[in-house]
mmCIF file of C-alpha atoms in Angstrom:
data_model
loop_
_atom_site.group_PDB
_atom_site.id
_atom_site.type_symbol
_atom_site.label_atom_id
_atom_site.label_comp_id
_atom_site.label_asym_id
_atom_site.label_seq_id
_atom_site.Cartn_x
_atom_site.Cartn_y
_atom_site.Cartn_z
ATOM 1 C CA UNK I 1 0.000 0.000 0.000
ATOM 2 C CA UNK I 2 1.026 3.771 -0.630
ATOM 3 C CA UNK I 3 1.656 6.050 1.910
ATOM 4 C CA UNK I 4 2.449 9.567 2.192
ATOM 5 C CA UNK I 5 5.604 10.208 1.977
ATOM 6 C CA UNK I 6 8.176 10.977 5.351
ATOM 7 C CA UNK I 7 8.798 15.608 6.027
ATOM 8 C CA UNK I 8 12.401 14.091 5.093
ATOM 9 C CA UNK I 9 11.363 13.088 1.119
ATOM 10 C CA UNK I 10 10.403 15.604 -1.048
ATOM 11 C CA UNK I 11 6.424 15.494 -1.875
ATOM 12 C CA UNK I 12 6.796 14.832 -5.844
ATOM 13 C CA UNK I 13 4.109 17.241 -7.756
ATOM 14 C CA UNK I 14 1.064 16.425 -9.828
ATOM 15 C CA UNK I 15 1.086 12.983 -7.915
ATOM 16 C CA UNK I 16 -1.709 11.003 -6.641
ATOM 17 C CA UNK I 17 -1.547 8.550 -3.754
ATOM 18 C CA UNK I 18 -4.431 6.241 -3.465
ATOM 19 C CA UNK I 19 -4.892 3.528 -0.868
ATOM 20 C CA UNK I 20 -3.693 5.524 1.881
ATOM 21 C CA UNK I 21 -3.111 3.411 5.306
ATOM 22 C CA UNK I 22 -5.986 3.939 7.545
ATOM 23 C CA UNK I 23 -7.650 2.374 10.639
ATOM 24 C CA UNK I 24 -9.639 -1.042 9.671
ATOM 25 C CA UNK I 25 -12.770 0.739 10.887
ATOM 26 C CA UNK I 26 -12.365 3.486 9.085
ATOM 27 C CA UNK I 27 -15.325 3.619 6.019
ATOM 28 C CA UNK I 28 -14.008 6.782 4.409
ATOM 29 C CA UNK I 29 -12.262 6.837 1.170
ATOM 30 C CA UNK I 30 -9.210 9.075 1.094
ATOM 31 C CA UNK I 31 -7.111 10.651 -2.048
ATOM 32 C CA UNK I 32 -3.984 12.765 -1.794
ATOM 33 C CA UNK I 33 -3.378 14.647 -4.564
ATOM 34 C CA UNK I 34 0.188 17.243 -5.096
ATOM 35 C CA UNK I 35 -1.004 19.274 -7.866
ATOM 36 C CA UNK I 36 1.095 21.067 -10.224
ATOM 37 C CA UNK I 37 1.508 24.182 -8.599
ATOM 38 C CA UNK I 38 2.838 22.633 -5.277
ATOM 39 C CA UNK I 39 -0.680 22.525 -3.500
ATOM 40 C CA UNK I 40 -1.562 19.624 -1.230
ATOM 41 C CA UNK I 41 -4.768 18.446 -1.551
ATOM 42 C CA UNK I 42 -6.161 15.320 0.723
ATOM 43 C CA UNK I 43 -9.646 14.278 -0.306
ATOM 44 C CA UNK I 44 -12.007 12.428 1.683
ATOM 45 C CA UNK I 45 -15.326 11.061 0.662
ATOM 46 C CA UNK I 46 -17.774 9.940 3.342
ATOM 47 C CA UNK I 47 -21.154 8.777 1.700
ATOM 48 C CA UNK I 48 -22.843 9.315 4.800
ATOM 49 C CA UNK I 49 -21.529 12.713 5.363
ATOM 50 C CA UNK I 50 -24.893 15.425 5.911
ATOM 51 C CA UNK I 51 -22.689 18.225 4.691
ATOM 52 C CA UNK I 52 -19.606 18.679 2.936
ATOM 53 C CA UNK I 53 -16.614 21.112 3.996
ATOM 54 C CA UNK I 54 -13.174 22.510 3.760
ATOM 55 C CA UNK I 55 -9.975 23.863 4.924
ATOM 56 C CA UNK I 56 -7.240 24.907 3.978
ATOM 57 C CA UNK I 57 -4.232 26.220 5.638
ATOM 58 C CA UNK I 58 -1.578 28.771 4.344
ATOM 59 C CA UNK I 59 1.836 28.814 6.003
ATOM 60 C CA UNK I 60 2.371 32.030 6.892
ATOM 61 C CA UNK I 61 1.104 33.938 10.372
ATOM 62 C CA UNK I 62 1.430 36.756 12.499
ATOM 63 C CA UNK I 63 5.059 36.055 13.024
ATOM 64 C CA UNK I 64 5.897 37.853 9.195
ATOM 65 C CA UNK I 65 3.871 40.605 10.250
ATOM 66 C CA UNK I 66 6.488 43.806 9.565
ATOM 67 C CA UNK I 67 7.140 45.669 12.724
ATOM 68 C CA UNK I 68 5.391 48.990 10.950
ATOM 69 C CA UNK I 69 2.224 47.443 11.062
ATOM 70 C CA UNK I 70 1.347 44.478 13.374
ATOM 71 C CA UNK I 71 -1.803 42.766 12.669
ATOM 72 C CA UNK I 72 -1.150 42.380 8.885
ATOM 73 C CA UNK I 73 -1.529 38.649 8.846
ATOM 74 C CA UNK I 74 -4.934 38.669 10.671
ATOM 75 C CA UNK I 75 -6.374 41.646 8.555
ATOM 76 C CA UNK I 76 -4.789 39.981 5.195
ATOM 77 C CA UNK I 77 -7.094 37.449 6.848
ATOM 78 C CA UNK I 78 -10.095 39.133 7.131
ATOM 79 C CA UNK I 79 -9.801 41.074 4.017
ATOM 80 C CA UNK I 80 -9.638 37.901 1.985
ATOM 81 C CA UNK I 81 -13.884 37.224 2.375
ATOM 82 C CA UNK I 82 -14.974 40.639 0.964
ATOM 83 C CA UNK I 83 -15.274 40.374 -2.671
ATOM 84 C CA UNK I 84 -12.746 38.277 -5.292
ATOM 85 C CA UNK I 85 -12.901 39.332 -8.966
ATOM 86 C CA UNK I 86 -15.116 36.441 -9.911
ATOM 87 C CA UNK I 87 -17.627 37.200 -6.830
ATOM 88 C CA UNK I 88 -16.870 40.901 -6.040
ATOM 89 C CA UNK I 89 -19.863 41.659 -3.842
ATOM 90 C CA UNK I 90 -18.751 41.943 -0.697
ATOM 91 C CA UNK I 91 -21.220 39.744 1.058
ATOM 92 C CA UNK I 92 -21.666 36.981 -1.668
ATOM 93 C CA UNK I 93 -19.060 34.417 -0.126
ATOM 94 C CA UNK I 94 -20.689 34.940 3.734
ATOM 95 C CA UNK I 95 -24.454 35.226 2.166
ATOM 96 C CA UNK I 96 -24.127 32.038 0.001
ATOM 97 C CA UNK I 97 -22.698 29.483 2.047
ATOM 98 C CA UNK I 98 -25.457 30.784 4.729
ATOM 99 C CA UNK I 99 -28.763 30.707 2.428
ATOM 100 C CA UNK I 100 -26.968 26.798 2.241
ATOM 101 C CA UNK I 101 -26.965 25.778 5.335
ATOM 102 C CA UNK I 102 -23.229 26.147 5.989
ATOM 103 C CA UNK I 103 -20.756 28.694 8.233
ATOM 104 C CA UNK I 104 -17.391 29.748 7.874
ATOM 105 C CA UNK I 105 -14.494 31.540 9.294
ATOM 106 C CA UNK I 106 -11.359 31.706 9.780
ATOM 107 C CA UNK I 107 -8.261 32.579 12.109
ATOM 108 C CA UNK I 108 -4.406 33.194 12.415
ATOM 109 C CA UNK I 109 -1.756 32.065 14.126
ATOM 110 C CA UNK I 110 1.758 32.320 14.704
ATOM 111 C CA UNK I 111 2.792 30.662 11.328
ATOM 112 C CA UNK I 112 0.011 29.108 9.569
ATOM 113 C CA UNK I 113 -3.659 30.930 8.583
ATOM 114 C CA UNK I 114 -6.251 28.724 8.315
ATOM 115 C CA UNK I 115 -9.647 29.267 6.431
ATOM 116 C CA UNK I 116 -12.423 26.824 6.201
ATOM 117 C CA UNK I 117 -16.379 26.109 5.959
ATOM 118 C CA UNK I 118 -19.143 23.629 6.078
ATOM 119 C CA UNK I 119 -22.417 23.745 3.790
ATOM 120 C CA UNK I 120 -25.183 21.277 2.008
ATOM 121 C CA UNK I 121 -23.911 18.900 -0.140
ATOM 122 C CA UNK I 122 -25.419 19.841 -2.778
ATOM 123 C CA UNK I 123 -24.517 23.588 -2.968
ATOM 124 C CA UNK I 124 -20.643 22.253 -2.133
ATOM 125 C CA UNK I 125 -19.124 22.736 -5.604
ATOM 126 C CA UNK I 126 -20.378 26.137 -5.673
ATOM 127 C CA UNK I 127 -19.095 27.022 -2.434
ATOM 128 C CA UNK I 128 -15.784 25.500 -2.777
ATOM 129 C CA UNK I 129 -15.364 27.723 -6.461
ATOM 130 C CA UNK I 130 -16.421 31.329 -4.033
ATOM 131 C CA UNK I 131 -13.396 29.384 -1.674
ATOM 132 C CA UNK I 132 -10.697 29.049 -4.360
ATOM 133 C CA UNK I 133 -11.096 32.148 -5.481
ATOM 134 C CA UNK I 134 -9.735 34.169 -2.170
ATOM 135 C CA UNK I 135 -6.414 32.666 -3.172
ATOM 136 C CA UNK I 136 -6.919 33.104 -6.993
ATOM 137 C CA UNK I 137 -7.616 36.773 -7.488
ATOM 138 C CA UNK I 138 -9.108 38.518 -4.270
ATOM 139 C CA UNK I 139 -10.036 42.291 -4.783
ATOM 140 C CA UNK I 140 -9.155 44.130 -1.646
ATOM 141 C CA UNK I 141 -11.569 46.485 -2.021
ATOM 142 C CA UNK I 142 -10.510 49.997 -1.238
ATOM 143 C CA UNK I 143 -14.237 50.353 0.133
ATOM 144 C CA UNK I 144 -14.139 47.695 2.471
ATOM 145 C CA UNK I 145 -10.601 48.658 4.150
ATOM 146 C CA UNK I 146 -11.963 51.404 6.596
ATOM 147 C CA UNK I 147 -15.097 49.044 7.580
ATOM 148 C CA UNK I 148 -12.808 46.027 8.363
ATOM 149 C CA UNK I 149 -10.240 47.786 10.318
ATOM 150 C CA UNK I 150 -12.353 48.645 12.563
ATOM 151 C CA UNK I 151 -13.910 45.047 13.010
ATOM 152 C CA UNK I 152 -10.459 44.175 13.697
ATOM 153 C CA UNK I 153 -10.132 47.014 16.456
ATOM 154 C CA UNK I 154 -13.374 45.592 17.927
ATOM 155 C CA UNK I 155 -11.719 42.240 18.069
ATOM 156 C CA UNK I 156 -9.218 43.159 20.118
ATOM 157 C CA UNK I 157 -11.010 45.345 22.582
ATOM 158 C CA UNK I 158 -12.603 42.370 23.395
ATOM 159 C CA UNK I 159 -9.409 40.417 23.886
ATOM 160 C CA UNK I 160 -8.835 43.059 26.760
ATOM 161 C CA UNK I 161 -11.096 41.268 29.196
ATOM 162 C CA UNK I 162 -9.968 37.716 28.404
ATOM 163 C CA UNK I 163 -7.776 36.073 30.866
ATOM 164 C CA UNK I 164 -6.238 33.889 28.438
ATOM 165 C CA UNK I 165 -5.216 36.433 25.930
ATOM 166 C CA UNK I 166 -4.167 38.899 28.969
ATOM 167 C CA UNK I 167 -1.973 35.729 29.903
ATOM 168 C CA UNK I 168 -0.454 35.352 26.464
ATOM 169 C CA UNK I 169 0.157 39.371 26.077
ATOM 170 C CA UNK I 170 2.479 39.030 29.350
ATOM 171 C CA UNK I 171 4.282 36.282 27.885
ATOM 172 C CA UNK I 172 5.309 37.967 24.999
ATOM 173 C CA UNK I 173 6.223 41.078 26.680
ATOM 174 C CA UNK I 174 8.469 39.206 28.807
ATOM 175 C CA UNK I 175 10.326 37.371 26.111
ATOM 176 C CA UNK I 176 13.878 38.901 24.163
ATOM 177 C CA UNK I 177 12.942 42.415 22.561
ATOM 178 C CA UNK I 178 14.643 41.292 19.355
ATOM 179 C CA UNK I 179 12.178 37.886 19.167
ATOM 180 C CA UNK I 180 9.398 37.466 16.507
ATOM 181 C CA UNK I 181 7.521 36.083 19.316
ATOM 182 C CA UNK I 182 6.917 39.796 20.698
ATOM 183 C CA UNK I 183 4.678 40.595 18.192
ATOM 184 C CA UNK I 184 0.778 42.468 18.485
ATOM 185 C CA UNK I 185 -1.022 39.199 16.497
ATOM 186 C CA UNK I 186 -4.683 40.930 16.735
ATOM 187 C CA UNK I 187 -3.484 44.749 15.627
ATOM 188 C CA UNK I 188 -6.067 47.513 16.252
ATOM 189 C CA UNK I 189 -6.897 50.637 14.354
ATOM 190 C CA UNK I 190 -3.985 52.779 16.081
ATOM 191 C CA UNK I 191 -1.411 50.277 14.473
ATOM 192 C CA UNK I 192 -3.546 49.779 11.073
ATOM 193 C CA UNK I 193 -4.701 53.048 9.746
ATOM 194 C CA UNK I 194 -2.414 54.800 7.735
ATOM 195 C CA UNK I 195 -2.748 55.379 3.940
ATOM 196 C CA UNK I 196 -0.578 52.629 3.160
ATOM 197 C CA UNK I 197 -1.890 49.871 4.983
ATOM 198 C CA UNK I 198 -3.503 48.545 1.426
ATOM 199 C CA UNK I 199 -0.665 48.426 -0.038
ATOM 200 C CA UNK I 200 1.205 47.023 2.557
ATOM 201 C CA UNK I 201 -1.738 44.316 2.568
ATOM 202 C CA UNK I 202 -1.219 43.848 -0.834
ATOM 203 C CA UNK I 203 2.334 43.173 -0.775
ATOM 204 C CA UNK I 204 2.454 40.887 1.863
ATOM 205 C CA UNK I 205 -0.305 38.767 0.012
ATOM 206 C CA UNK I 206 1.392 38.810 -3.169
ATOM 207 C CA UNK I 207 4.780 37.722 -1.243
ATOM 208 C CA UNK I 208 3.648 34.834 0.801
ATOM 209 C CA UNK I 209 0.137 33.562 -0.183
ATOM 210 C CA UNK I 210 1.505 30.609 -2.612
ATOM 211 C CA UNK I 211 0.149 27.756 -3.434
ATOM 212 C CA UNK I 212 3.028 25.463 -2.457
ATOM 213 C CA UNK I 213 2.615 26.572 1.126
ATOM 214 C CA UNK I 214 -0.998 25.995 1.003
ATOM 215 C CA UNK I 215 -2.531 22.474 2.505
ATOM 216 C CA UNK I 216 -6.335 22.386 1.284
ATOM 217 C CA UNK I 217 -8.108 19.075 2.841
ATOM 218 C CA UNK I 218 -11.938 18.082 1.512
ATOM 219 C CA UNK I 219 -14.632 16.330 2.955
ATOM 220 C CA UNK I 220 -17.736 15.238 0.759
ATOM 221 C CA UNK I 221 -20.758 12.389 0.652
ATOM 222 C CA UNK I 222 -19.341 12.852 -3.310
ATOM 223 C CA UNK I 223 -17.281 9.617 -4.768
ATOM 224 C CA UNK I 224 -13.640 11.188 -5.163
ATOM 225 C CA UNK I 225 -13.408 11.123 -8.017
ATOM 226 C CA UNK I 226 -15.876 14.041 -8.044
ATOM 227 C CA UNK I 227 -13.704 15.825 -5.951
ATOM 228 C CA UNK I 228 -10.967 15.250 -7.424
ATOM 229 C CA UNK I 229 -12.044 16.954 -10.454
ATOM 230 C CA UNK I 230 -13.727 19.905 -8.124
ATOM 231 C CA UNK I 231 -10.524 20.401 -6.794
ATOM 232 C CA UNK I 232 -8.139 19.951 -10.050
ATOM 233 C CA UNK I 233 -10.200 22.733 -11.735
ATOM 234 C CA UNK I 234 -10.310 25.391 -8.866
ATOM 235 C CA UNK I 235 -6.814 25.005 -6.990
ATOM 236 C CA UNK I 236 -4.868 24.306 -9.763
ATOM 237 C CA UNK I 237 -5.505 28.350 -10.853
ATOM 238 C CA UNK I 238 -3.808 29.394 -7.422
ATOM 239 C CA UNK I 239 -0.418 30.863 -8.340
ATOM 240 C CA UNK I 240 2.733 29.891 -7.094
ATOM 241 C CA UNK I 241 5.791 32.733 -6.313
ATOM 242 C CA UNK I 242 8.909 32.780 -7.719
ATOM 243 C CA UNK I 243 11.683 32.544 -5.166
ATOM 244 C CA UNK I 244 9.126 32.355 -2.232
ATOM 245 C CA UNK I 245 11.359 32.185 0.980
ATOM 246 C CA UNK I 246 9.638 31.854 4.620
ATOM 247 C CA UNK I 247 10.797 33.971 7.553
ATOM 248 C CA UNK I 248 13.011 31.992 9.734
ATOM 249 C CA UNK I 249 11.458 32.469 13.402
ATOM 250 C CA UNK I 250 14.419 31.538 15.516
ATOM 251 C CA UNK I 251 17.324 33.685 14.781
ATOM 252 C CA UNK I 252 16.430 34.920 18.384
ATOM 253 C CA UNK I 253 14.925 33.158 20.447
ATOM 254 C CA UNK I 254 12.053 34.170 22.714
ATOM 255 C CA UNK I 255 13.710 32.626 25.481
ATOM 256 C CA UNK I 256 17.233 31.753 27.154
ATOM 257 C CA UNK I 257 18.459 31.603 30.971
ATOM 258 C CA UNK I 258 17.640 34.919 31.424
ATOM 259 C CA UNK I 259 14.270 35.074 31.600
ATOM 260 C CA UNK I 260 13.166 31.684 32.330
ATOM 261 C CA UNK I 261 12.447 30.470 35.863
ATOM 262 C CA UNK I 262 10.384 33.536 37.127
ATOM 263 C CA UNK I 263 7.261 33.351 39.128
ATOM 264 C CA UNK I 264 4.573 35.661 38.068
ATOM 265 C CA UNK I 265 1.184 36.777 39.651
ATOM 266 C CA UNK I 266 -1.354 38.000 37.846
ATOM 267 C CA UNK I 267 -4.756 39.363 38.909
ATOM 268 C CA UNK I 268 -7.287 37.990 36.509
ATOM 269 C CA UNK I 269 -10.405 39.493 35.423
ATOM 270 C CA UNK I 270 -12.965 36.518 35.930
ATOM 271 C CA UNK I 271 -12.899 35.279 39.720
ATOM 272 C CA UNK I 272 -11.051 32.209 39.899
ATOM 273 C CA UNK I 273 -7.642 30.702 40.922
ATOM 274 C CA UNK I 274 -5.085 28.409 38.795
ATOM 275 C CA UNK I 275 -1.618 27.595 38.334
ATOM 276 C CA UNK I 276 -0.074 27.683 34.621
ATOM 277 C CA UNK I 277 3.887 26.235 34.441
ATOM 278 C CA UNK I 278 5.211 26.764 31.061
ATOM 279 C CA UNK I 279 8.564 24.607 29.691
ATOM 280 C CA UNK I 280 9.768 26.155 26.136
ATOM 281 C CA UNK I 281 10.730 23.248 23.970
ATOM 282 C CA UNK I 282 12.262 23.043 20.855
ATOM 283 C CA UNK I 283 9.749 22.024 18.621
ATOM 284 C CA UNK I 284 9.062 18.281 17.207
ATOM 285 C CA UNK I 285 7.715 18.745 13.509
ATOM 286 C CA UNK I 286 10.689 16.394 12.025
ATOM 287 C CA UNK I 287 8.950 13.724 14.776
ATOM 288 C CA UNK I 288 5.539 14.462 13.605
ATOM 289 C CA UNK I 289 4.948 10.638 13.324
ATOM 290 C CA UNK I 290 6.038 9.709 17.186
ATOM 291 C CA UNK I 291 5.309 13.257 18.148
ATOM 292 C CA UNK I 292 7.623 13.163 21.635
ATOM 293 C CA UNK I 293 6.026 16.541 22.990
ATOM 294 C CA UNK I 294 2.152 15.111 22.773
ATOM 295 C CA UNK I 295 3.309 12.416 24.652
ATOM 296 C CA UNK I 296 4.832 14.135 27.410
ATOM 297 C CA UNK I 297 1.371 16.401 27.496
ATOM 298 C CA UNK I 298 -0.362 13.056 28.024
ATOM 299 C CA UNK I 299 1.460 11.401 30.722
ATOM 300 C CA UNK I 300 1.186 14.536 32.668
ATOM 301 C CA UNK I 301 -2.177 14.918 32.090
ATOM 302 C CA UNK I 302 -3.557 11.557 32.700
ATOM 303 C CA UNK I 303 -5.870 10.772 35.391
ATOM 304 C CA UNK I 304 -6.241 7.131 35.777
ATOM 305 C CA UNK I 305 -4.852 5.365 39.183
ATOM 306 C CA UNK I 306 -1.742 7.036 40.543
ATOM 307 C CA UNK I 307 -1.307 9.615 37.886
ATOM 308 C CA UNK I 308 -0.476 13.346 38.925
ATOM 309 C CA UNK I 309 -3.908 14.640 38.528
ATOM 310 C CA UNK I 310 -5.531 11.498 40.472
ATOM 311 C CA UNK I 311 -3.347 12.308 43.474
ATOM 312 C CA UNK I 312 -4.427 15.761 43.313
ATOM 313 C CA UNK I 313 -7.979 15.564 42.888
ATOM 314 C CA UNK I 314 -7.836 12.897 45.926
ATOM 315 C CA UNK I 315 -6.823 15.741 48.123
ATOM 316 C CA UNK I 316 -9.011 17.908 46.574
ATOM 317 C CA UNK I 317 -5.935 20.098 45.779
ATOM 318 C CA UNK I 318 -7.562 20.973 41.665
ATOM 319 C CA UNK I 319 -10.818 20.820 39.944
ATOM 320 C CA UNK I 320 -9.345 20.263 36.637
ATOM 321 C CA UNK I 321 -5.425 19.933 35.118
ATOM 322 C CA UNK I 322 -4.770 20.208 31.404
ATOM 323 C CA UNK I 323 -1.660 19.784 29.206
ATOM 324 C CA UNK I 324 -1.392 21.212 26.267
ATOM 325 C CA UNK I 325 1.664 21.370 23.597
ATOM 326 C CA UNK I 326 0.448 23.936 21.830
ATOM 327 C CA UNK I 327 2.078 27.971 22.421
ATOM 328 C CA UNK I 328 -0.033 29.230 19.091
ATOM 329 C CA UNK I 329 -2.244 32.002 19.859
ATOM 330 C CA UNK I 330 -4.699 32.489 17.240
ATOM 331 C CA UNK I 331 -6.163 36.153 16.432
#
């Protein structure tokens, strides 16, 4: 049987791989298709599926946001569902996958943006074409810019009162000045309106948003061949950049002797009491297949007899303990 290929072997382009390895239970039928312009594509076809849906991610966050005008990423983001030249009304993408049933949104993180929706099977092909089309020829409408800034600005006023994204502000502003890590993910309309924050947009779109950084996965009740075709047609038209290099995001690093191994207290906004210990680890994507890290998270947060947590909730010490690998804050 095929398999997909190890992060240490090149993908080879406009290749399928059929009978992918899969659990014996498992009634889906999968696809993954490289197609000529470097996009990954992994199909799945579910007959039983009530709706059909997809995702795809583009490998590029926050983290390449220029220091002039933090928040780039997430309003690239946002900008990217108001009108492409094929469907330039501003509300057709939003409108039509509602009136079918569907939602959608979206979000960004450190490195990767990630874009998806869900909507009737039988309106799929037409939603997935409104999809493809965000990274085919989006407008950018001038008109839209002023409106969308301030949606943004709204966004993060909210973020204010959150404990968890109060949290993940302190971290950053305790990590090495000179870090990518130290960066304003959300942005506001202080750091985003300026007469050339469209063409900054622009620019950083036409720099980074290629196709062979882009990971698009499928899910239909359709046969895959179907899809296949769906998918061939539409994501074959994204365009690929020349000489396309990614920021590297640890020349320095957030963190080193000195400032590690500090308590801090913090005075949250909701009523309640907890205890967060952080470790900064380098990170395991060349073991994604053993994945080390997610198996430290779940040995330390197990609770069967005589883990950790079982000891603690025995002395009624906790009400809850969670591990997560994850340090991505999404805007």
């Amino acid at each position: 049987m095929s398999t997909i290929p190890t992060q240490s072997e090149p993908i080879p382009k406009s290749k399928l791989y059929r009978n992918l390895t899969k659990s014996k239970s498992d009634s889906m039928n999968y696809l993954l298709k490289i197609l000529p312009n470097g996009l990954k594509a992994l199909l799945i076809s579910d007959p039983d599926a009530h709706k059909s849906s997809a995702a795809i991610a583009v490998n590029i966050g926050y983290l390449s946001d220029p220091v002039s005008s933090p928040g780039l990423a997430h309003f690239c983001e946002h900008m990217l569902f108001l009108g492409t030249e094929k469907y330039p009304k501003e509300d057709e993408y939003h409108s039509f996958v509602a009136k079918n049933g569907g939602n959608t949104n979206a979000y960004t993180s450190s490195d990767v943006t990630c874009y998806y929706f869900d909507v009737s099977n039988e309106a799929f092909d037409q939603a997935l074409d409104r999809f493809a089309q965000f990274f085919i020829k989006p407008l950018f409408n001038k008109e839209s810019v002023d409106k969308e800034i301030r949606a943004i600005d709204s966004e993060n006023k909210k973020n204010l009162n959150n404990d968890l994204w109060r949290l993940l502000q302190l971290r950053r502003s305790e990590s090495k000045k000179k870090s990518m890590f130290t960066k304003f993910s959300t942005g506001n309309i202080e750091v985003l309106n300026k007469p050339t924050i469209r063409d900054e947009l622009l620019e950083m779109y036409n720099k980074f948003y290629s196709s062979d950084i882009m990971n698009l996965c499928v899910l239909s009740n359709k046969p895959l061949d179907t899809m296949e075709e769906y998918v061939t047609s539409l994501f074959s038209q994204v365009p690929k950049k020349e000489n396309l290099v990614l920021p590297r995001y640890n020349e320095v690093l957030p963190y080193d002797e000195t400032n590690l191994g500090f308590f801090y207290k913090v005075e949250p906004i909701k009523n309640f009491d907890s205890l967060k210990i952080f470790w900064y680890l380098p990170e395991d994507s060349n073991f994604y297949q053993s994945k080390p890290l997610t198996y430290l998270c779940d040995l330390l947060g197990h609770e069967g007899p005589n883990s950790l947590a079982s000891s603690l909730f025995k002395d009624d010490l906790i009400t809850s303990l969670v591990t997560d690998k994850s340090c991505t804050a999404y805007a």
